[in-house]
């Protein structure tokens, strides 16, 4: 019975993400799963693992990142460059306790890590530059809004700190 509930929940999440993606212009947005099959975890090869993954892709505004991890066993934080460089996770810009799907609405470098003790220093960190797309409108002012769009309903549970 639990497997049926879990399978139905997984299908519901997939359907919600698929429905959200259908509303996006397909020529403008690419979907990437961070770390591919590894997902979002402490990588076996340290920080070079996620850097190598990011180097294989060319990210542009409106692209979507999916961060897969087990809720309760990991988390995701969006941090400043300074906090990224020093693995300071005490004051993240955003923190997610459940897997996250994010769309990027402005050209910039975004910094991600885990707030769990030791995860950042063991390489669970990722910096990604999103280049302007050929169809970009001017980027929103940093003071007017955060340049991320929360794609899945689950992400709405993320907390801004």
C-alpha positions as a Markdown table, in Angstrom:
| # | Residue | x | y | z |
|---|---|---|---|---|
| 1 | Unk | 0.0 | 0.0 | 0.0 |
| 2 | Unk | 2.8 | 2.4 | 0.9 |
| 3 | Unk | 4.4 | 1.7 | -2.6 |
| 4 | Unk | 1.2 | 2.7 | -4.3 |
| 5 | Unk | 1.0 | 6.0 | -2.3 |
| 6 | Unk | 4.7 | 6.7 | -3.0 |
| 7 | Unk | 4.3 | 5.9 | -6.7 |
| 8 | Unk | 1.2 | 8.1 | -7.0 |
| 9 | Unk | 3.0 | 10.9 | -5.2 |
| 10 | Unk | 6.0 | 10.6 | -7.6 |
| 11 | Unk | 3.6 | 10.6 | -10.6 |
| 12 | Unk | 1.8 | 13.7 | -9.3 |
| 13 | Unk | 5.1 | 15.6 | -8.9 |
| 14 | Unk | 6.2 | 14.5 | -12.4 |
| 15 | Unk | 2.9 | 15.6 | -13.8 |
| 16 | Unk | 3.1 | 19.0 | -12.0 |
| 17 | Unk | 6.6 | 19.7 | -13.3 |
| 18 | Unk | 5.6 | 18.5 | -16.8 |
| 19 | Unk | 2.6 | 20.8 | -16.7 |
| 20 | Unk | 4.7 | 23.7 | -15.6 |
| 21 | Unk | 7.2 | 23.1 | -18.3 |
| 22 | Unk | 4.5 | 23.0 | -21.0 |
| 23 | Unk | 3.8 | 26.6 | -20.2 |
| 24 | Unk | 7.4 | 27.6 | -20.9 |
| 25 | Unk | 8.5 | 28.3 | -24.5 |
| 26 | Unk | 10.3 | 25.1 | -25.4 |
| 27 | Unk | 12.9 | 26.8 | -27.6 |
| 28 | Unk | 14.0 | 29.1 | -24.8 |
| 29 | Unk | 14.3 | 26.7 | -21.8 |
| 30 | Unk | 16.4 | 23.6 | -21.2 |
| 31 | Unk | 15.9 | 21.3 | -18.3 |
| 32 | Unk | 19.0 | 20.1 | -16.4 |
| 33 | Unk | 19.2 | 17.6 | -13.5 |
| 34 | Unk | 22.1 | 18.8 | -11.3 |
| 35 | Unk | 24.7 | 16.0 | -11.1 |
| 36 | Unk | 22.7 | 13.8 | -13.5 |
| 37 | Unk | 22.3 | 10.4 | -11.9 |
| 38 | Unk | 24.3 | 11.4 | -8.8 |
| 39 | Unk | 21.8 | 14.1 | -7.9 |
| 40 | Unk | 22.5 | 16.7 | -5.2 |
| 41 | Unk | 24.7 | 15.0 | -2.5 |
| 42 | Unk | 28.3 | 15.0 | -1.2 |
| 43 | Unk | 30.1 | 14.1 | -4.5 |
| 44 | Unk | 32.6 | 11.2 | -4.4 |
| 45 | Unk | 35.2 | 13.4 | -6.3 |
| 46 | Unk | 34.8 | 16.5 | -4.2 |
| 47 | Unk | 33.8 | 19.9 | -5.6 |
| 48 | Unk | 35.4 | 19.1 | -9.0 |
| 49 | Unk | 32.5 | 16.7 | -9.6 |
| 50 | Unk | 29.9 | 19.4 | -9.8 |
| 51 | Unk | 32.3 | 21.8 | -11.6 |
| 52 | Unk | 32.9 | 19.2 | -14.3 |
| 53 | Unk | 29.1 | 18.6 | -14.6 |
| 54 | Unk | 28.5 | 22.3 | -15.1 |
| 55 | Unk | 31.3 | 22.7 | -17.6 |
| 56 | Unk | 29.6 | 20.2 | -19.9 |
| 57 | Unk | 26.6 | 22.5 | -20.3 |
| 58 | Unk | 26.0 | 26.1 | -21.5 |
| 59 | Unk | 23.3 | 27.6 | -19.3 |
| 60 | Unk | 21.2 | 30.5 | -20.5 |
| 61 | Unk | 18.5 | 32.7 | -18.9 |
| 62 | Unk | 15.2 | 30.8 | -18.6 |
| 63 | Unk | 16.9 | 27.4 | -18.2 |
| 64 | Unk | 15.7 | 25.1 | -15.4 |
| 65 | Unk | 17.7 | 23.3 | -12.8 |
| 66 | Unk | 16.4 | 20.3 | -10.9 |
| 67 | Unk | 18.1 | 19.5 | -7.6 |
| 68 | Unk | 17.2 | 15.9 | -6.6 |
| 69 | Unk | 17.9 | 14.8 | -3.0 |
| 70 | Unk | 16.2 | 13.0 | -0.2 |
| 71 | Unk | 14.2 | 15.3 | 2.0 |
| 72 | Unk | 15.4 | 15.1 | 5.6 |
| 73 | Unk | 18.8 | 13.8 | 4.5 |
| 74 | Unk | 20.0 | 16.9 | 2.6 |
| 75 | Unk | 19.0 | 20.4 | 1.7 |
| 76 | Unk | 19.8 | 23.2 | -0.8 |
| 77 | Unk | 20.8 | 26.7 | -0.2 |
| 78 | Unk | 21.3 | 29.7 | -2.6 |
| 79 | Unk | 24.2 | 31.8 | -1.2 |
| 80 | Unk | 26.3 | 34.8 | -2.0 |
| 81 | Unk | 29.7 | 34.3 | -3.7 |
| 82 | Unk | 31.5 | 35.2 | -0.5 |
| 83 | Unk | 29.5 | 32.6 | 1.5 |
| 84 | Unk | 30.1 | 30.1 | -1.3 |
| 85 | Unk | 33.9 | 30.7 | -1.3 |
| 86 | Unk | 34.1 | 30.3 | 2.5 |
| 87 | Unk | 31.4 | 27.6 | 2.9 |
| 88 | Unk | 29.5 | 29.9 | 5.2 |
| 89 | Unk | 25.9 | 28.7 | 5.3 |
| 90 | Unk | 24.6 | 30.6 | 8.4 |
| 91 | Unk | 22.6 | 33.2 | 6.3 |
| 92 | Unk | 21.6 | 31.8 | 2.9 |
| 93 | Unk | 19.5 | 33.8 | 0.5 |
| 94 | Unk | 17.1 | 30.9 | 0.1 |
| 95 | Unk | 17.0 | 27.4 | 1.7 |
| 96 | Unk | 15.1 | 24.4 | 0.6 |
| 97 | Unk | 14.4 | 21.3 | 2.7 |
| 98 | Unk | 12.9 | 19.4 | -0.2 |
| 99 | Unk | 14.0 | 18.8 | -3.8 |
| 100 | Unk | 13.9 | 22.0 | -5.8 |
| 101 | Unk | 13.2 | 22.9 | -9.4 |
| 102 | Unk | 14.3 | 26.4 | -10.3 |
| 103 | Unk | 14.1 | 28.6 | -13.4 |
| 104 | Unk | 16.6 | 31.4 | -13.8 |
| 105 | Unk | 15.3 | 34.7 | -15.0 |
| 106 | Unk | 18.4 | 36.9 | -15.1 |
| 107 | Unk | 21.9 | 36.6 | -16.5 |
| 108 | Unk | 24.2 | 36.1 | -13.5 |
| 109 | Unk | 26.3 | 33.6 | -11.6 |
| 110 | Unk | 24.3 | 31.7 | -8.9 |
| 111 | Unk | 25.9 | 29.8 | -6.0 |
| 112 | Unk | 24.5 | 26.7 | -4.4 |
| 113 | Unk | 25.5 | 24.5 | -1.4 |
| 114 | Unk | 24.1 | 22.4 | 1.4 |
| 115 | Unk | 23.7 | 23.9 | 4.9 |
| 116 | Unk | 24.4 | 20.6 | 6.6 |
| 117 | Unk | 27.6 | 20.4 | 8.6 |
| 118 | Unk | 30.6 | 19.5 | 6.4 |
| 119 | Unk | 28.7 | 19.1 | 3.1 |
| 120 | Unk | 30.1 | 22.3 | 1.5 |
| 121 | Unk | 33.7 | 21.6 | 2.5 |
| 122 | Unk | 33.4 | 18.1 | 1.1 |
| 123 | Unk | 32.4 | 19.5 | -2.3 |
| 124 | Unk | 28.6 | 19.8 | -2.2 |
| 125 | Unk | 28.7 | 23.2 | -3.9 |
| 126 | Unk | 28.0 | 24.5 | -7.3 |
| 127 | Unk | 28.5 | 27.8 | -9.1 |
| 128 | Unk | 26.6 | 28.3 | -12.4 |
| 129 | Unk | 26.7 | 31.2 | -14.8 |
| 130 | Unk | 23.5 | 31.8 | -16.8 |
| 131 | Unk | 24.3 | 33.7 | -20.0 |
| 132 | Unk | 21.7 | 36.0 | -21.6 |
| 133 | Unk | 19.6 | 34.3 | -24.1 |
| 134 | Unk | 19.0 | 35.7 | -27.6 |
| 135 | Unk | 15.4 | 36.5 | -26.7 |
| 136 | Unk | 16.0 | 38.1 | -23.3 |
| 137 | Unk | 14.2 | 41.2 | -22.2 |
| 138 | Unk | 16.2 | 43.4 | -19.8 |
| 139 | Unk | 17.0 | 41.7 | -16.5 |
| 140 | Unk | 14.9 | 42.7 | -13.5 |
| 141 | Unk | 16.5 | 45.1 | -11.1 |
| 142 | Unk | 18.1 | 43.1 | -8.2 |
| 143 | Unk | 16.2 | 45.2 | -5.7 |
| 144 | Unk | 12.8 | 44.5 | -7.4 |
| 145 | Unk | 12.8 | 40.7 | -7.3 |
| 146 | Unk | 15.0 | 37.7 | -6.8 |
| 147 | Unk | 15.9 | 36.4 | -10.3 |
| 148 | Unk | 14.6 | 32.9 | -9.7 |
| 149 | Unk | 11.2 | 31.3 | -10.5 |
| 150 | Unk | 10.1 | 28.4 | -8.4 |
| 151 | Unk | 8.8 | 25.9 | -10.9 |
| 152 | Unk | 7.3 | 23.2 | -8.8 |
| 153 | Unk | 4.6 | 23.6 | -6.2 |
| 154 | Unk | 6.9 | 21.8 | -3.7 |
| 155 | Unk | 9.4 | 24.7 | -4.0 |
| 156 | Unk | 7.0 | 27.2 | -2.6 |
| 157 | Unk | 7.8 | 25.6 | 0.7 |
| 158 | Unk | 11.4 | 27.0 | 0.5 |
| 159 | Unk | 12.1 | 29.7 | 3.0 |
| 160 | Unk | 13.8 | 33.0 | 2.2 |
| 161 | Unk | 16.1 | 34.0 | 5.0 |
